[in-house]
Coordinates of C-alpha atoms and ligand atoms in Angstrom, one line a residue:
M1 CA 53.7 -5.9 -83.8
S2 CA 53.5 -2.5 -85.4
T3 CA 51.9 0.9 -84.7
R4 CA 48.1 1.2 -85.8
R5 CA 46.2 4.0 -86.4
G6 CA 42.5 4.6 -86.5
V7 CA 39.2 6.5 -85.2
A8 CA 41.1 9.8 -84.6
G9 CA 43.9 7.4 -83.1
R10 CA 45.6 8.0 -79.8
S11 CA 48.7 5.8 -80.8
A12 CA 51.3 7.3 -82.9
A13 CA 51.3 6.0 -86.4
A14 CA 52.9 6.1 -89.8
A15 CA 50.8 8.7 -91.4
G16 CA 47.4 7.2 -92.0
E17 CA 48.4 3.5 -92.2
R18 CA 47.9 0.7 -90.4
V19 CA 49.2 -3.4 -90.8
L20 CA 46.1 -5.2 -91.3
T21 CA 46.6 -9.2 -92.1
A22 CA 44.9 -11.5 -94.7
V23 CA 44.2 -15.4 -94.8
V24 CA 44.9 -16.8 -97.7
P25 CA 44.4 -20.8 -98.0
V26 CA 46.8 -22.8 -100.0
W27 CA 47.3 -26.0 -101.0
L28 CA 51.0 -27.5 -100.9
D29 CA 52.0 -30.2 -103.1
R30 CA 53.5 -33.9 -101.3
A31 CA 56.6 -32.3 -101.2
D32 CA 56.1 -29.1 -100.2
H33 CA 54.0 -30.2 -97.6
E34 CA 56.1 -32.6 -96.1
A35 CA 59.0 -29.8 -96.2
A36 CA 56.5 -27.3 -94.4
H37 CA 55.7 -29.7 -91.5
R38 CA 59.7 -30.2 -91.0
G39 CA 60.1 -26.7 -91.2
C40 CA 57.1 -26.0 -88.5
H41 CA 58.6 -28.8 -86.5
A42 CA 62.2 -27.2 -86.5
S43 CA 60.9 -24.0 -85.8
A44 CA 58.9 -25.3 -82.5
L45 CA 62.4 -27.1 -81.4
L46 CA 64.4 -23.9 -81.9
W47 CA 61.9 -22.2 -79.5
N48 CA 62.5 -24.6 -77.0
R49 CA 66.0 -24.7 -77.0
C50 CA 65.3 -20.5 -77.1
V51 CA 63.7 -21.1 -74.1
A52 CA 65.8 -23.3 -72.3
W53 CA 68.6 -20.9 -72.6
L54 CA 67.1 -18.2 -71.3
R55 CA 66.1 -20.1 -68.5
E56 CA 69.4 -21.4 -68.0
E57 CA 70.4 -17.4 -68.4
W58 CA 68.3 -16.3 -65.8
R59 CA 69.1 -19.0 -63.3
A60 CA 72.5 -17.8 -63.9
G61 CA 71.7 -14.3 -62.7
R62 CA 72.3 -13.0 -66.3
R63 CA 69.5 -10.6 -67.9
P64 CA 69.9 -11.1 -72.0
G65 CA 67.7 -8.7 -74.2
R66 CA 66.3 -9.1 -77.3
E67 CA 69.4 -9.1 -79.2
D68 CA 70.8 -11.3 -77.1
V69 CA 68.1 -14.0 -77.8
R70 CA 68.6 -13.0 -81.7
R71 CA 72.4 -13.4 -81.4
F72 CA 71.9 -16.9 -79.6
V73 CA 70.1 -18.4 -82.7
T74 CA 71.6 -17.4 -85.1
A75 CA 75.3 -18.5 -83.9
L76 CA 73.5 -22.3 -84.1
P77 CA 75.2 -23.7 -86.4
A78 CA 73.0 -24.1 -89.6
A79 CA 72.8 -27.8 -89.3
E80 CA 70.5 -27.2 -86.0
R81 CA 68.4 -24.9 -87.7
P82 CA 67.0 -26.4 -90.9
V83 CA 65.0 -22.8 -91.5
H84 CA 65.6 -19.7 -93.1
A85 CA 68.0 -17.5 -91.1
H86 CA 65.2 -14.8 -91.0
T87 CA 62.7 -17.3 -89.8
A88 CA 64.8 -18.2 -86.9
Q89 CA 65.5 -14.7 -86.3
A90 CA 61.6 -14.4 -86.3
V91 CA 61.6 -17.2 -83.5
A92 CA 63.7 -15.2 -81.5
Y93 CA 61.6 -12.2 -81.4
D94 CA 58.6 -13.6 -80.8
L95 CA 59.6 -15.2 -77.6
W96 CA 61.1 -12.2 -76.7
D97 CA 57.9 -10.7 -77.1
A98 CA 56.3 -13.3 -74.7
V99 CA 58.8 -12.5 -72.2
E100 CA 57.9 -8.9 -72.2
T101 CA 53.8 -9.5 -72.6
A102 CA 54.7 -11.6 -69.2
R103 CA 56.6 -8.9 -67.6
A104 CA 54.2 -6.0 -68.2
R105 CA 51.7 -8.1 -66.8
R106 CA 53.3 -9.0 -63.7
A107 CA 54.0 -5.2 -63.7
G108 CA 50.6 -4.5 -63.8
G109 CA 49.7 -6.5 -60.8
A110 CA 48.3 -10.0 -62.6
T111 CA 49.1 -13.0 -60.3
G112 CA 50.0 -16.7 -61.6
V113 CA 51.8 -15.1 -64.8
R114 CA 54.8 -17.5 -66.0
L115 CA 57.7 -16.6 -68.2
P116 CA 57.7 -19.0 -71.4
W117 CA 58.4 -22.2 -70.0
R118 CA 56.1 -24.6 -72.3
E119 CA 57.5 -26.8 -74.8
K120 CA 56.4 -26.4 -78.1
A121 CA 55.8 -28.9 -80.8
Y122 CA 54.8 -26.9 -83.6
R123 CA 55.2 -23.4 -84.8
P124 CA 54.3 -21.5 -88.1
L125 CA 57.0 -20.5 -90.4
V126 CA 57.3 -16.7 -90.5
F127 CA 59.0 -15.4 -94.2
T128 CA 60.0 -11.7 -94.5
R129 CA 60.0 -9.8 -97.4
N130 CA 62.5 -10.1 -100.0
F131 CA 64.5 -12.5 -98.1
G132 CA 62.2 -15.2 -96.8
W133 CA 59.4 -14.9 -99.4
R134 CA 59.9 -13.5 -103.0
T135 CA 57.6 -13.2 -106.2
G136 CA 59.0 -15.7 -108.7
P137 CA 59.4 -15.0 -112.3
A138 CA 56.3 -17.3 -113.5
G139 CA 53.9 -15.6 -111.0
G140 CA 54.3 -17.7 -108.2
L141 CA 55.2 -17.1 -104.6
S142 CA 58.3 -18.9 -103.3
L143 CA 59.2 -19.3 -99.6
S144 CA 62.7 -20.0 -98.6
L145 CA 63.4 -22.8 -96.2
G146 CA 67.1 -21.5 -95.8
R147 CA 70.4 -21.7 -98.4
G148 CA 70.6 -25.0 -99.9
R149 CA 67.1 -25.7 -99.7
R150 CA 64.1 -26.2 -102.1
R151 CA 62.0 -23.3 -102.0
I152 CA 58.5 -23.9 -101.2
T153 CA 56.3 -22.8 -104.3
V154 CA 52.5 -21.6 -104.1
P155 CA 50.7 -19.8 -106.6
L156 CA 50.6 -16.1 -105.6
P157 CA 47.9 -15.3 -103.2
V158 CA 45.3 -13.2 -104.5
F159 CA 43.2 -11.1 -101.7
T160 CA 41.5 -7.8 -101.8
D161 CA 41.4 -4.9 -98.7
R162 CA 38.3 -3.8 -97.3
E163 CA 37.5 -1.5 -100.4
G164 CA 37.8 -4.1 -102.7
V165 CA 41.2 -3.5 -104.4
V166 CA 43.7 -6.2 -104.8
V167 CA 46.6 -5.7 -102.7
D168 CA 49.6 -6.3 -104.4
P169 CA 52.8 -7.5 -103.6
G170 CA 54.5 -4.1 -103.2
R171 CA 52.2 -3.4 -100.1
W172 CA 52.7 -6.9 -98.4
G173 CA 55.0 -7.4 -95.3
E174 CA 55.6 -10.3 -93.4
I175 CA 54.0 -13.8 -94.5
T176 CA 53.3 -16.6 -92.2
L177 CA 52.6 -20.1 -93.2
C178 CA 50.5 -21.5 -90.8
W179 CA 48.7 -25.4 -90.5
D180 CA 45.4 -25.7 -89.2
G181 CA 45.1 -28.9 -87.5
D182 CA 41.4 -29.3 -87.3
A183 CA 40.6 -28.0 -90.8
R184 CA 43.8 -29.9 -92.3
M185 CA 44.6 -26.9 -94.0
W186 CA 47.4 -24.8 -94.9
A187 CA 46.9 -20.7 -94.7
L188 CA 49.1 -17.8 -95.5
H189 CA 48.8 -15.1 -93.3
V190 CA 49.8 -12.1 -95.4
S191 CA 50.4 -8.8 -93.5
Y192 CA 49.9 -5.6 -95.6
R193 CA 49.7 -1.9 -94.9
S194 CA 46.3 -0.3 -95.3
S195 CA 45.0 3.3 -95.0
V196 CA 41.2 1.9 -95.3
G197 CA 39.4 3.1 -92.4
T198 CA 41.6 5.3 -91.0
A199 CA 41.1 8.8 -89.8
P200 CA 42.7 11.6 -91.8
D201 CA 45.8 13.3 -89.8
S202 CA 44.7 15.2 -87.2
P203 CA 46.0 18.5 -87.5
A204 CA 48.9 18.1 -84.9
G205 CA 49.9 21.0 -82.4
R206 CA 46.8 23.1 -83.9
G207 CA 43.9 23.1 -81.8
E208 CA 42.8 21.8 -78.6
E209 CA 41.9 18.0 -77.8
R210 CA 39.3 16.4 -76.3
V211 CA 39.3 13.0 -75.1
V212 CA 36.0 10.7 -75.0
T213 CA 36.6 7.6 -72.9
V214 CA 34.6 4.5 -74.0
A215 CA 34.5 1.9 -71.3
V216 CA 34.4 -1.6 -72.2
D217 CA 32.9 -4.4 -69.8
E218 CA 33.3 -8.3 -70.9
G219 CA 31.3 -10.9 -69.9
V220 CA 30.8 -14.6 -70.3
I221 CA 27.2 -13.6 -71.4
N222 CA 27.0 -10.7 -72.9
P223 CA 30.6 -10.7 -74.5
L224 CA 31.0 -6.8 -74.8
T225 CA 29.3 -3.9 -73.2
L226 CA 30.6 -0.3 -74.0
V227 CA 29.6 2.6 -72.6
H228 CA 30.3 6.5 -72.9
R229 CA 28.8 9.8 -72.1
A230 CA 27.3 11.3 -74.9
P231 CA 27.6 15.0 -75.4
D232 CA 24.0 15.5 -73.3
G233 CA 25.7 13.9 -70.4
V234 CA 23.6 10.5 -70.6
H235 CA 25.5 7.4 -70.1
E236 CA 24.8 5.3 -73.2
V237 CA 25.4 1.9 -73.2
T238 CA 25.5 -0.8 -75.8
V239 CA 24.8 -4.4 -74.6
I240 CA 26.1 -6.8 -77.6
N241 CA 24.4 -10.3 -76.8
G242 CA 26.4 -13.4 -77.2
R243 CA 23.8 -16.2 -77.0
S244 CA 24.2 -17.5 -80.5
G245 CA 28.3 -17.5 -79.5
R246 CA 27.2 -19.8 -76.1
S247 CA 25.3 -22.1 -78.2
I248 CA 27.7 -22.8 -80.7
K249 CA 30.1 -23.8 -77.8
R250 CA 27.8 -25.6 -76.1
G251 CA 26.6 -27.8 -79.3
R252 CA 30.7 -28.2 -80.0
N253 CA 31.6 -29.6 -76.3
K254 CA 28.4 -31.7 -76.0
A255 CA 29.3 -33.5 -79.7
V256 CA 32.7 -33.3 -78.7
G257 CA 32.3 -35.0 -75.5
R258 CA 30.0 -37.5 -77.1
L259 CA 32.5 -39.0 -79.7
S260 CA 35.2 -39.1 -77.1
S261 CA 33.2 -41.3 -75.1
M262 CA 32.6 -43.5 -78.2
M263 CA 36.2 -43.3 -78.5
S264 CA 37.0 -44.4 -75.2
R265 CA 35.2 -47.5 -76.1
C266 CA 36.9 -48.6 -79.1
R267 CA 40.2 -50.1 -79.5
N268 CA 43.2 -47.5 -80.0
G269 CA 43.8 -47.5 -83.6
S270 CA 40.8 -49.4 -85.2
R271 CA 39.3 -48.0 -87.9
R272 CA 36.3 -47.0 -85.9
H273 CA 38.4 -44.5 -83.8
R274 CA 40.1 -43.4 -86.5
R275 CA 36.9 -42.4 -87.8
L276 CA 35.5 -41.2 -84.8
A277 CA 38.8 -39.2 -84.4
A278 CA 38.0 -37.1 -87.9
A279 CA 34.6 -36.9 -87.1
K280 CA 36.1 -35.0 -83.8
R281 CA 38.5 -32.5 -85.7
K282 CA 35.2 -31.9 -88.4
T283 CA 33.2 -30.7 -85.4
R284 CA 35.7 -28.8 -83.9
S285 CA 37.1 -27.1 -87.3
R286 CA 33.3 -26.1 -88.0
A287 CA 32.7 -24.8 -84.7
K288 CA 35.8 -22.7 -85.1
A289 CA 34.9 -21.4 -88.4
R290 CA 31.4 -20.4 -86.8
L291 CA 32.9 -18.6 -83.7
R292 CA 35.5 -16.8 -85.5
D293 CA 32.5 -15.5 -87.5
F294 CA 30.6 -14.7 -84.6
N295 CA 33.7 -13.0 -82.5
H296 CA 34.2 -10.7 -85.7
Q297 CA 30.5 -10.0 -85.5
V298 CA 30.9 -8.7 -82.3
T299 CA 33.7 -6.6 -82.3
A300 CA 32.6 -5.4 -85.9
K301 CA 29.5 -4.3 -84.1
A302 CA 31.5 -3.0 -80.8
A303 CA 33.8 -0.9 -83.4
E304 CA 31.2 0.9 -84.9
V305 CA 29.9 1.7 -81.7
V306 CA 33.3 3.3 -80.6
R307 CA 33.5 5.1 -84.0
A308 CA 29.4 6.5 -83.9
A309 CA 30.6 8.0 -80.2
H310 CA 33.6 9.7 -81.9
D311 CA 31.4 11.3 -84.6
R312 CA 28.9 12.5 -82.2
H313 CA 31.5 14.2 -80.0
Q314 CA 33.1 15.4 -83.0
G315 CA 29.7 16.8 -84.6
A316 CA 29.1 18.3 -80.7
A317 CA 32.7 19.8 -80.4
P318 CA 33.1 23.5 -81.4
D319 CA 35.3 24.2 -84.5
G320 CA 39.2 23.7 -83.7
V321 CA 38.7 20.8 -81.2
T322 CA 39.8 17.3 -82.3
V323 CA 37.8 14.5 -80.2
V324 CA 40.6 11.6 -79.2
V325 CA 38.7 8.5 -78.4
R326 CA 40.1 6.4 -75.6
V327 CA 39.0 2.4 -75.2
V328 CA 39.2 1.2 -71.6
V329 CA 38.7 -2.3 -70.8
G330 CA 38.0 -3.5 -67.6
D331 CA 40.4 -6.2 -66.5
V332 CA 39.7 -9.6 -66.1
R333 CA 42.8 -10.9 -66.8
G334 CA 43.7 -13.6 -64.2
I335 CA 40.3 -14.9 -63.3
E336 CA 40.8 -18.4 -65.3
Q337 CA 43.6 -19.3 -63.4
R338 CA 42.2 -18.5 -60.1
T339 CA 38.8 -20.3 -60.7
A340 CA 41.4 -23.9 -61.3
R341 CA 42.7 -23.2 -58.0
R342 CA 39.7 -22.3 -55.9
R343 CA 37.0 -24.9 -56.6
R344 CA 34.3 -22.5 -55.6
V345 CA 32.6 -22.4 -59.1
H346 CA 30.9 -24.8 -60.9
R347 CA 32.4 -27.2 -63.3
S348 CA 30.4 -25.4 -66.1
T349 CA 31.0 -21.9 -65.3
R350 CA 34.7 -22.7 -65.1
Q351 CA 34.8 -24.5 -68.8
Q352 CA 32.8 -21.2 -69.8
L353 CA 35.3 -19.3 -68.5
S354 CA 38.2 -21.0 -69.8
Q355 CA 36.4 -20.9 -73.4
W356 CA 36.1 -17.1 -73.1
D357 CA 37.1 -15.4 -76.1
R358 CA 38.2 -12.4 -74.2
G359 CA 41.3 -11.8 -75.7
T360 CA 40.3 -12.3 -79.4
H361 CA 37.5 -9.8 -78.6
E362 CA 40.2 -7.1 -77.4
H363 CA 42.5 -7.5 -80.3
Q364 CA 40.1 -7.5 -82.9
L365 CA 38.4 -4.4 -81.6
A366 CA 42.1 -2.9 -81.4
Y367 CA 42.1 -3.7 -84.9
K368 CA 39.1 -2.9 -86.0
T369 CA 39.4 0.8 -84.5
G370 CA 43.2 1.3 -84.8
L371 CA 43.1 2.5 -81.2
E372 CA 45.2 0.9 -78.3
V373 CA 43.0 -0.9 -75.9
E374 CA 43.7 0.1 -72.0
H375 CA 43.0 -1.9 -69.2
I376 CA 41.6 -0.6 -65.9
S377 CA 41.4 -3.1 -62.9
E378 CA 37.7 -3.7 -62.7
A379 CA 37.4 -4.7 -58.8
Y380 CA 34.1 -4.3 -57.4
T381 CA 32.7 -2.7 -60.5
S382 CA 29.8 -5.1 -60.6
Q383 CA 29.2 -4.7 -57.1
S384 CA 29.1 -0.8 -56.4
C385 CA 25.9 1.1 -57.1
P386 CA 26.8 3.6 -59.7
R387 CA 24.3 6.5 -58.6
C388 CA 25.3 6.1 -54.8
G389 CA 28.4 4.1 -54.6
R390 CA 27.0 1.4 -52.1
R391 CA 28.6 -1.8 -52.4
R392 CA 26.3 -5.2 -52.6
K393 CA 26.3 -8.6 -53.4
V394 CA 24.6 -8.8 -57.1
R395 CA 22.5 -12.1 -58.0
G396 CA 20.8 -12.6 -61.5
R397 CA 21.0 -10.3 -64.4
W398 CA 19.6 -7.0 -62.7
Y399 CA 21.1 -5.1 -60.1
A400 CA 19.1 -3.3 -57.9
C401 CA 20.6 -0.7 -54.9
G402 CA 18.5 -1.0 -51.6
E403 CA 19.9 2.6 -51.1
C404 CA 18.7 4.8 -53.8
G405 CA 16.3 2.6 -55.7
L406 CA 18.7 2.5 -58.9
R407 CA 17.6 -0.9 -60.9
L408 CA 20.2 -1.5 -63.9
H409 CA 21.4 -4.4 -66.2
R410 CA 24.0 -5.8 -64.5
D411 CA 26.3 -5.2 -67.4
A412 CA 25.1 -1.5 -67.4
V413 CA 26.0 -1.3 -63.9
G414 CA 29.8 -2.8 -64.9
G415 CA 30.4 -0.8 -68.0
V416 CA 29.3 3.0 -66.1
N417 CA 31.4 2.0 -63.3
I418 CA 34.5 1.0 -65.7
L419 CA 33.6 4.1 -67.3
T420 CA 34.1 6.2 -64.0
L421 CA 37.2 4.6 -63.0
A422 CA 39.0 5.5 -66.2
D423 CA 37.6 9.1 -65.9
N424 CA 38.8 9.6 -62.3
D425 CA 42.2 7.8 -62.3
G426 CA 41.2 4.8 -60.9
T427 CA 39.0 5.5 -58.3
L428 CA 35.3 5.1 -58.0
V429 CA 33.3 8.0 -57.7
P430 CA 29.4 7.5 -57.7
V431 CA 28.1 9.8 -60.5
G432 CA 25.3 10.8 -58.0
P433 CA 21.5 11.4 -58.5
S434 CA 22.2 13.1 -61.8
L435 CA 22.9 9.7 -63.5
A436 CA 20.8 9.2 -66.5
V437 CA 21.5 5.6 -68.5
R438 CA 20.5 4.9 -72.3
V439 CA 20.6 1.1 -73.1
T440 CA 20.5 -0.4 -76.3
Y441 CA 20.9 -4.2 -77.3
L442 CA 22.8 -5.3 -80.2
R443 CA 22.6 -8.8 -81.2
A444 CA 25.5 -10.8 -82.8
Q445 CA 24.1 -13.4 -85.0
P446 CA 26.4 -15.5 -87.4
G447 CA 25.9 -15.6 -90.7
W448 CA 26.3 -12.8 -93.5
G449 CA 24.6 -9.5 -92.8
P450 CA 23.8 -7.4 -96.5
L451 CA 27.4 -5.5 -95.8
Q452 CA 29.0 -8.5 -95.7
R453 CA 27.5 -10.1 -98.9
A454 CA 27.7 -7.0 -100.7
L455 CA 31.6 -7.2 -99.7
H456 CA 32.0 -10.3 -100.5
S457 CA 30.9 -10.0 -104.0
R458 CA 33.1 -7.1 -104.5
H459 CA 35.9 -9.0 -103.4
Q460 CA 34.9 -11.8 -105.9
R461 CA 34.7 -9.5 -108.7
A462 CA 37.7 -7.8 -108.1
R463 CA 39.9 -11.5 -107.8
G464 CA 38.4 -12.3 -111.3
R465 CA 39.3 -9.3 -112.7
A466 CA 42.8 -9.8 -111.2
G467 CA 42.8 -13.3 -112.9
A468 CA 42.6 -15.3 -109.8
G469 CA 41.4 -19.1 -110.5
R470 CA 38.8 -20.8 -108.1
R471 CA 39.9 -21.9 -104.7
G472 CA 42.7 -24.4 -104.9
S473 CA 43.5 -24.5 -108.6
P474 CA 46.6 -23.0 -109.6
Ligands
ZN501 ZN1 22.4 3.5 -54.9

């Protein structure tokens, strides 16, 4: 997307700024609602045409690039792309991003990765600054669907950054209009530049850099385990508990399953059928909101751990030394695909794996720390003893080494090993008898903490000052 910068970042960045996204619900009138839906379908058709064209090119042995895809889209007659030229261009670039991601994963050794091929029925509409969207004279926001078509007009979204300051349109970038099918609601995703939460610019070129690695082990039961070496040499392990996340999913799966079986017993299109379908959507959308909250709780805690690791090392470092944090995640991509083929895993385990919010966690962690997340193969990291290196199968939540007598939480074992891998360029070197581990457990609980409550009321006050109305009123 764009360059980000955060906790004394590794990523190259625009001075002290990063791009964040605010999600603002909007209510469209009937005509706009229909026009937006038509636009989303048209955008999906465009995507499908691009995919078909790309695959045809590849079959013919040609290797089109990013700009070729863009040219293909913009060369289509206007009647065949009933959206703004920039919206169409965004479809092309998104598709190209998907191609590059798939290629990078293949290059990284992931198996079962396919280049884009699926037909889409729906795609959100992207509006670029000044061309796609602009603020209207009456204070509204107008979104263009292309020349000669009526614009979609909504009240100007008002939102604040993490400091509670209203973000004015001068800082906005791209805006995406998205339909949430479960909640049956439109939302604007407004990207904006922010310097909040970023570290001051480190004096480049001056002084020496010290790299501190934070290893992240992702799991189904405990979503994130973070490990780094404290300045005193002790392996600092933080296990973030995910029990409430699992219970939300279990509750949703049960309720949806029950509703589905009730639906299967009544006539398609009947009143009862429609009611049950609505209940199912509502269940899904509620669980989605709770899970979103839960995931943010998990990653906010993880980002806090990363920040604290940085600050501790910076505090312990001699003058002139800049501490730089590197976040390395054990790569488990591809596990879901493999489980579908090899039926050795129990059905409920497969369901757990497929509903694992791993990608979301990585994305949010990168977003909240402003750092790039690196991946490293996590082969054998859960089976090897971090002290003596002996490999064994593990059962249960505890790892006990028969060789050296080490007894450690299973997630901590994985985390310490990922850290060793990252610090030794991918080879698993046992830490040796000096291994000391400190484990902290954090629980990500749904619901608001005191800080979030305070932030919310600050946002509401700021919105009030900016003259924003209540939810939904223009
Ligand atoms: Zn051992």
